[in-house]
Coordinates of C-alpha atoms in Angstrom, one line a residue:
M1 CA 117.2 253.4 122.6
T2 CA 114.9 251.5 119.7
S3 CA 116.5 248.8 118.1
P4 CA 118.1 250.2 114.5
K5 CA 116.1 247.3 112.6
S6 CA 112.8 248.1 114.2
L7 CA 109.8 249.5 112.3
L8 CA 110.0 252.9 114.3
A9 CA 113.3 253.4 113.8
T10 CA 112.4 253.2 110.2
A11 CA 109.8 255.3 110.6
I12 CA 111.8 257.8 112.5
I13 CA 114.6 258.0 109.6
A14 CA 112.2 258.3 107.0
S15 CA 110.7 261.5 108.9
L16 CA 114.0 262.9 108.9
V17 CA 114.7 262.1 105.0
A18 CA 111.2 263.7 104.4
I19 CA 112.5 267.2 105.8
G20 CA 113.8 268.2 102.3
P21 CA 110.5 267.5 100.3
L22 CA 108.7 269.3 103.2
S23 CA 110.6 272.3 102.9
T24 CA 110.1 272.8 99.3
D25 CA 106.7 271.6 98.6
M26 CA 105.0 273.0 101.3
Y27 CA 105.2 276.4 100.7
L28 CA 104.9 276.0 96.7
P29 CA 101.2 277.0 97.0
A30 CA 102.2 280.3 98.7
F31 CA 104.8 281.7 95.8
P32 CA 101.6 284.0 94.3
V33 CA 101.0 285.4 97.7
L34 CA 104.7 285.9 98.3
M35 CA 104.8 287.9 95.4
Q36 CA 102.1 290.1 96.5
S37 CA 103.3 290.3 100.1
F38 CA 107.4 291.1 99.4
N39 CA 106.1 293.1 96.0
A40 CA 108.6 290.7 94.3
D41 CA 108.5 289.1 90.6
I42 CA 108.4 285.6 90.0
N43 CA 112.4 284.9 89.5
Q44 CA 112.3 286.8 93.0
V45 CA 110.3 284.0 94.4
Q46 CA 111.5 281.3 92.8
H47 CA 115.0 281.9 93.9
T48 CA 114.1 281.5 97.6
L49 CA 113.4 277.7 96.5
S50 CA 116.9 277.7 94.3
I51 CA 118.7 279.1 97.0
F52 CA 117.4 276.5 99.6
L53 CA 118.5 274.0 97.0
I54 CA 122.2 275.3 96.9
G55 CA 122.3 275.5 100.8
F56 CA 121.4 272.2 100.5
A57 CA 123.7 271.0 98.5
L58 CA 126.9 272.7 99.7
A59 CA 126.0 271.5 103.4
Q60 CA 125.9 267.9 102.2
L61 CA 129.7 268.0 101.5
I62 CA 130.1 268.8 105.2
Y63 CA 127.7 266.6 106.6
G64 CA 129.2 263.5 105.4
P65 CA 132.6 263.8 106.2
L66 CA 131.4 264.9 109.5
S67 CA 129.3 261.9 110.2
D68 CA 131.9 259.9 108.9
R69 CA 134.3 261.4 111.5
F70 CA 132.1 261.8 114.6
G71 CA 129.0 259.8 114.1
R72 CA 125.7 260.2 112.4
K73 CA 123.8 261.3 115.6
P74 CA 125.4 264.1 116.6
V75 CA 125.8 265.8 113.7
L76 CA 122.2 265.2 112.6
M77 CA 121.2 266.5 116.1
G78 CA 123.2 269.7 114.9
G79 CA 121.6 270.0 111.6
L80 CA 118.1 269.8 113.3
L81 CA 118.5 272.6 115.6
L82 CA 119.7 275.2 112.8
F83 CA 116.7 273.8 110.7
L84 CA 114.3 274.5 113.4
L85 CA 115.8 278.0 114.7
S86 CA 116.2 279.4 111.1
S87 CA 112.3 278.2 110.4
V88 CA 111.3 280.2 113.2
A89 CA 113.3 283.2 111.9
I90 CA 111.3 283.2 108.4
V91 CA 108.2 284.2 110.2
F92 CA 109.9 287.5 111.2
A93 CA 111.2 288.1 107.4
E94 CA 110.1 291.6 106.2
S95 CA 111.7 291.5 102.8
I96 CA 112.2 288.7 100.1
A97 CA 116.1 289.2 100.2
T98 CA 115.9 288.2 104.1
L99 CA 113.6 285.4 103.2
S100 CA 116.3 284.3 100.7
T101 CA 119.0 284.3 103.2
L102 CA 117.3 283.0 106.1
R103 CA 116.1 280.0 103.7
L104 CA 119.6 279.2 102.8
F105 CA 120.4 278.9 106.7
Q106 CA 117.1 276.6 106.8
A107 CA 118.7 274.5 104.0
I108 CA 121.8 274.0 105.7
G109 CA 120.4 272.8 108.8
G110 CA 117.9 270.6 106.9
S111 CA 120.1 268.8 104.3
A112 CA 121.6 266.8 107.6
G113 CA 118.1 264.6 107.5
P114 CA 118.4 263.3 103.8
V115 CA 122.2 262.7 103.5
L116 CA 122.6 261.0 107.3
G117 CA 118.8 259.1 106.5
R118 CA 120.5 257.4 103.5
A119 CA 123.8 256.7 105.3
M120 CA 122.2 255.2 108.4
V121 CA 120.0 253.3 106.3
R122 CA 123.3 251.9 104.5
D123 CA 124.9 251.4 108.0
I124 CA 121.9 249.4 109.4
H125 CA 121.0 247.1 106.8
G126 CA 123.8 246.6 104.2
P127 CA 124.0 246.9 100.4
K128 CA 121.7 244.1 99.6
D129 CA 118.7 245.2 101.7
S130 CA 119.1 249.2 101.9
A131 CA 117.7 249.5 98.1
R132 CA 114.7 247.8 99.3
L133 CA 114.3 249.8 102.4
L134 CA 115.2 253.2 100.6
S135 CA 111.9 252.4 98.1
Y136 CA 109.8 251.5 101.6
I137 CA 111.1 254.6 103.1
S138 CA 110.2 256.5 99.6
T139 CA 106.9 255.2 99.5
A140 CA 105.9 255.9 103.3
M141 CA 107.6 259.7 103.2
A142 CA 106.0 260.4 99.8
V143 CA 103.0 260.9 102.3
A144 CA 104.4 264.2 103.8
P145 CA 105.1 265.8 100.2
A146 CA 101.6 264.3 99.1
A147 CA 100.0 266.2 102.2
A148 CA 102.1 269.3 102.5
P149 CA 101.0 271.4 99.9
I150 CA 97.4 270.7 100.6
L151 CA 98.2 272.1 103.8
G152 CA 100.3 274.6 103.1
G153 CA 97.5 275.9 101.0
Y154 CA 95.3 276.1 103.4
L155 CA 97.2 277.4 106.0
T156 CA 98.4 280.2 103.6
V157 CA 94.6 281.0 103.1
W158 CA 93.8 280.4 106.7
F159 CA 96.6 281.9 108.9
G160 CA 99.4 283.4 106.0
W161 CA 102.3 282.3 104.6
Q162 CA 104.1 282.6 107.9
S163 CA 102.1 279.5 109.5
I164 CA 104.0 277.3 107.1
F165 CA 107.3 278.0 108.3
L166 CA 105.8 277.5 112.1
F167 CA 105.0 274.0 111.2
L168 CA 108.3 273.5 110.0
A169 CA 109.8 274.7 113.0
A170 CA 107.7 272.4 115.0
Y171 CA 108.3 269.2 113.1
G172 CA 112.0 270.0 114.0
V173 CA 111.3 270.1 117.4
V174 CA 109.6 266.7 117.1
G175 CA 112.6 265.5 115.1
V176 CA 115.1 266.5 117.7
M177 CA 112.7 264.9 120.7
L178 CA 112.7 261.5 118.4
L179 CA 116.2 261.5 117.5
G180 CA 117.5 262.0 121.2
M181 CA 115.1 259.6 122.6
S182 CA 115.5 256.6 120.4
I183 CA 117.7 256.3 117.6
P184 CA 121.4 254.9 118.5
E185 CA 124.7 255.6 116.8
T186 CA 124.6 253.9 113.4
A187 CA 128.3 254.5 112.0
P188 CA 130.1 251.2 112.0
P189 CA 132.9 250.4 114.5
G190 CA 136.3 251.9 112.9
S191 CA 134.7 254.1 110.4
H192 CA 135.8 257.5 112.5
H193 CA 138.7 258.7 110.4
I194 CA 140.6 262.0 111.1
I195 CA 139.3 264.7 109.1
S196 CA 141.7 266.4 106.6
V197 CA 141.6 268.4 103.6
S198 CA 143.6 265.7 101.9
N199 CA 141.6 263.0 102.8
L200 CA 138.4 264.5 101.7
I201 CA 140.1 265.1 98.1
K202 CA 141.2 261.8 98.1
N203 CA 137.5 260.3 98.9
Y204 CA 135.9 262.6 96.2
T205 CA 138.4 261.5 93.7
T206 CA 137.9 258.1 94.8
L207 CA 134.3 258.5 94.1
L208 CA 134.7 260.4 90.7
K209 CA 136.8 258.1 89.5
H210 CA 134.3 254.9 90.0
R211 CA 132.5 254.8 86.8
T212 CA 129.5 253.0 88.1
W213 CA 129.3 255.5 91.2
R214 CA 129.3 258.4 88.4
W215 CA 126.5 257.1 86.5
Y216 CA 124.4 255.8 89.3
T217 CA 124.7 259.6 90.5
L218 CA 123.7 261.0 87.4
S219 CA 120.9 258.8 86.9
C220 CA 119.4 260.2 90.4
S221 CA 120.3 263.8 89.8
F222 CA 118.7 263.9 86.1
V223 CA 115.8 262.4 87.0
F224 CA 115.0 264.4 90.2
A225 CA 115.8 267.6 88.1
G226 CA 113.0 266.9 86.5
L227 CA 111.0 266.6 89.6
F228 CA 112.3 270.1 90.5
S229 CA 111.4 271.5 87.0
F230 CA 107.6 270.3 88.1
L231 CA 108.4 271.8 92.0
S232 CA 109.9 275.1 90.5
G233 CA 107.0 276.0 87.8
S234 CA 103.9 273.9 88.3
S235 CA 102.4 276.4 91.1
F236 CA 102.6 279.6 88.5
V237 CA 101.3 277.2 85.4
I238 CA 98.1 276.0 87.7
I239 CA 97.4 279.0 89.9
D240 CA 98.3 281.8 87.4
F241 CA 97.9 280.4 84.4
L242 CA 95.0 278.0 84.6
G243 CA 93.7 279.9 87.5
Y244 CA 93.2 277.2 90.1
K245 CA 93.0 277.8 93.9
E246 CA 95.9 277.4 96.3
E247 CA 93.9 274.5 98.0
Q248 CA 93.0 273.3 94.6
Y249 CA 96.8 273.4 93.4
G250 CA 97.6 270.7 96.8
L251 CA 95.3 268.5 95.7
F252 CA 96.7 268.2 92.0
F253 CA 100.0 267.8 93.6
A254 CA 98.7 265.0 96.0
L255 CA 98.0 263.3 92.8
V256 CA 101.3 263.6 91.4
V257 CA 102.9 262.1 94.4
A258 CA 100.5 259.3 94.1
G259 CA 102.5 258.3 90.9
F260 CA 105.7 258.6 93.2
M261 CA 104.3 256.5 95.8
I262 CA 103.4 253.8 93.2
G263 CA 106.5 253.7 91.6
T264 CA 108.4 253.2 95.0
L265 CA 106.1 250.3 95.7
I266 CA 107.0 248.8 92.5
A267 CA 110.8 249.0 93.1
G268 CA 110.1 247.8 96.8
R269 CA 108.6 244.8 95.5
L270 CA 110.6 243.9 92.7
V271 CA 114.2 244.8 92.8
R272 CA 115.1 241.6 94.7
S273 CA 113.8 239.6 91.7
I274 CA 114.8 241.4 88.9
G275 CA 118.1 243.4 90.2
I276 CA 118.9 247.3 90.5
N277 CA 119.8 248.2 86.9
R278 CA 117.3 246.4 85.2
L279 CA 114.4 248.1 87.5
M280 CA 116.1 251.4 86.7
G281 CA 116.3 251.0 83.0
Y282 CA 112.4 250.4 83.0
G283 CA 111.9 253.4 85.7
S284 CA 113.9 255.6 83.0
L285 CA 111.6 254.6 80.3
V286 CA 108.7 255.3 82.4
A287 CA 110.0 259.0 83.2
V288 CA 111.0 259.6 79.6
T289 CA 107.1 258.6 78.4
G290 CA 105.7 261.6 81.1
G291 CA 108.3 264.2 80.3
V292 CA 108.1 263.7 76.5
T293 CA 104.1 263.6 76.9
M294 CA 104.0 266.7 78.9
A295 CA 106.3 268.6 76.3
A296 CA 104.4 267.0 73.5
L297 CA 100.9 268.7 74.9
A298 CA 102.6 271.9 75.8
I299 CA 104.0 272.2 72.2
A300 CA 100.5 271.8 71.0
E301 CA 98.9 274.2 73.4
V302 CA 97.0 272.0 74.9
H303 CA 96.2 274.0 78.3
H304 CA 94.2 271.9 80.6
V305 CA 95.2 270.8 83.9
A306 CA 95.0 267.2 82.7
A307 CA 97.6 267.7 80.2
I308 CA 100.1 268.5 83.3
V309 CA 98.8 266.4 86.0
V310 CA 98.5 263.2 84.3
P311 CA 102.3 263.1 82.3
Q312 CA 104.0 264.3 85.6
M313 CA 102.2 261.5 87.5
I314 CA 103.7 258.8 85.1
Y315 CA 107.0 260.9 85.1
M316 CA 106.7 260.5 88.9
M317 CA 106.1 257.1 88.8
G318 CA 109.6 256.7 87.1
V319 CA 111.3 258.8 89.9
G320 CA 109.7 256.7 92.6
I321 CA 111.6 253.6 90.7
V322 CA 114.9 255.3 89.6
M323 CA 115.7 257.7 92.3
P324 CA 115.5 254.9 95.8
Q325 CA 117.7 252.3 93.6
S326 CA 120.1 254.6 92.0
M327 CA 121.0 255.8 95.7
A328 CA 121.3 252.3 97.0
G329 CA 123.6 251.4 94.1
A330 CA 126.0 254.6 94.4
L331 CA 126.5 253.9 98.2
A332 CA 127.0 250.1 97.8
P333 CA 130.4 249.8 97.3
F334 CA 131.5 252.2 100.3
P335 CA 130.4 251.1 103.7
H336 CA 133.2 252.9 105.3
M337 CA 132.7 256.3 103.5
A338 CA 128.8 256.1 103.4
G339 CA 128.3 259.6 104.7
T340 CA 130.6 260.8 102.3
A341 CA 129.5 259.3 99.2
S342 CA 125.6 260.1 99.9
A343 CA 126.9 263.5 100.3
F344 CA 128.8 263.7 97.3
L345 CA 125.8 262.2 95.5
G346 CA 123.3 265.1 97.3
F347 CA 125.6 267.6 96.4
I348 CA 125.4 266.8 92.7
Q349 CA 121.8 266.2 92.5
M350 CA 120.7 269.4 94.2
S351 CA 123.0 271.4 92.2
F352 CA 121.6 270.2 88.9
A353 CA 117.9 270.9 90.4
A354 CA 119.3 274.2 91.6
V355 CA 120.6 274.9 88.1
I356 CA 117.5 274.0 86.4
G357 CA 115.4 275.7 88.7
V358 CA 116.8 278.9 87.4
L359 CA 116.3 278.2 84.1
V360 CA 112.9 277.3 84.6
G361 CA 111.9 280.7 85.9
H362 CA 114.2 282.5 83.7
Y363 CA 112.2 281.5 80.8
H364 CA 108.8 280.9 81.9
D365 CA 106.6 283.0 80.1
G366 CA 103.1 282.4 81.6
S367 CA 102.7 278.8 79.5
P368 CA 103.8 275.3 81.0
L369 CA 106.0 275.5 77.9
S370 CA 109.5 275.7 79.5
M371 CA 108.5 273.7 82.4
A372 CA 107.5 271.0 80.0
L373 CA 110.4 270.8 78.0
S374 CA 112.7 270.7 81.1
I375 CA 111.0 267.8 82.4
A376 CA 111.3 265.9 79.1
L377 CA 115.0 266.8 78.6
M378 CA 115.8 265.5 81.9
G379 CA 114.0 262.2 81.3
I380 CA 116.0 261.5 78.3
L381 CA 118.9 262.6 80.1
T382 CA 118.0 259.7 82.9
L383 CA 117.8 257.3 79.9
V384 CA 121.0 258.1 78.5
S385 CA 122.4 258.0 82.0
F386 CA 121.4 254.4 82.4
L387 CA 122.7 253.1 79.4
R388 CA 126.1 254.5 80.3
L389 CA 125.7 252.9 83.7
S390 CA 124.7 249.5 81.9
R391 CA 128.1 249.5 80.1
A392 CA 130.2 250.5 83.0
S393 CA 128.6 248.2 85.1
S394 CA 129.7 245.0 82.4
D395 CA 133.4 246.5 83.1
E396 CA 133.3 246.3 87.1
D397 CA 134.9 244.1 89.2
D398 CA 132.5 241.0 90.8
D399 CA 133.2 243.0 94.0
D400 CA 131.0 246.0 92.8
N401 CA 128.6 243.7 91.1
E402 CA 127.2 242.1 94.6
I403 CA 123.6 243.5 94.4
G404 CA 122.8 243.0 90.9
Q405 CA 124.6 245.7 89.0
T406 CA 125.2 243.9 85.9
E407 CA 121.7 243.5 84.9
T408 CA 120.2 245.2 82.0
V409 CA 117.0 245.9 80.3

């Protein structure tokens, strides 16, 4: 087995966390093709993405407590097996309804990667270093979603949309092999408590009553919902409205992900010197700048791909700064139920994103307007949540401030 703190172990955990963005980003260029293949409308195709997030969110509520009881590794292995089997089954889907149902099962399996990957980082590196490691892991795993739409576009053109899900199945196979051979159990000794409904309710109530946990979670959820607004609407805007090809969409998406990578690199370098909260404040301002700029250009009817890609790059820099810090801040006070805390955060995050995705699809009129307004609103709500977090942090006990939670902009 590999040492949990080794570079190889960190890379494997990053690859498992990347299952989420891979499963959403890789098939985005195939949305117009799916409409034609299944004779479906935009809402039906977008539903395959929203139902994935719903399954992703709900499953995390199960995986977190299960991993706190039985350990991270066996629960993660079971999720990966379900992910790869459902990915293979999707290849044989004959209707958009079947595709949506199988995407639900794919999400239930795939959600084990991100929720337990975050918990494993907290197990291995503790509260102080987990924010820095999550930032660097986010940087590394951003390579996958940056390349995913490009690869997905070419796979769709060359082999059809089914090849995307065969690739995801193969990714799951590799994940199972690496996890089984290289990663030891990371859950702390003495954390395997018996699962009961009363204990789960008690744990979730404890989290909801924790003021800084609430605002860290909402900051993370709002900024991610803005990203998901782009995921839900960008392929229709760039491919259908602006007339670019599927493989070109992937290149534009890679530019957007580059903004995310820049944000995570900045966060990884600065978090120790300026603290989590101050960094989140700067990230929130960056996200607001990008979202409001895109909305203003859409309202002014500036219909050019740069009016979408450049503001979204700026917004994604904010996402890259805010998300790793908010996740680390939310998990820091709960070492003995990091799985549950990570799961509940993920549930709220994905639920917000699913609702926003449905709304973007419902109000989509062919133009970038509904997508841009949604991104701007999520950026503003991220900033509001940060301001409330700063106020809540000042009232917390010293034990909750050990990673710099009292620092503000």
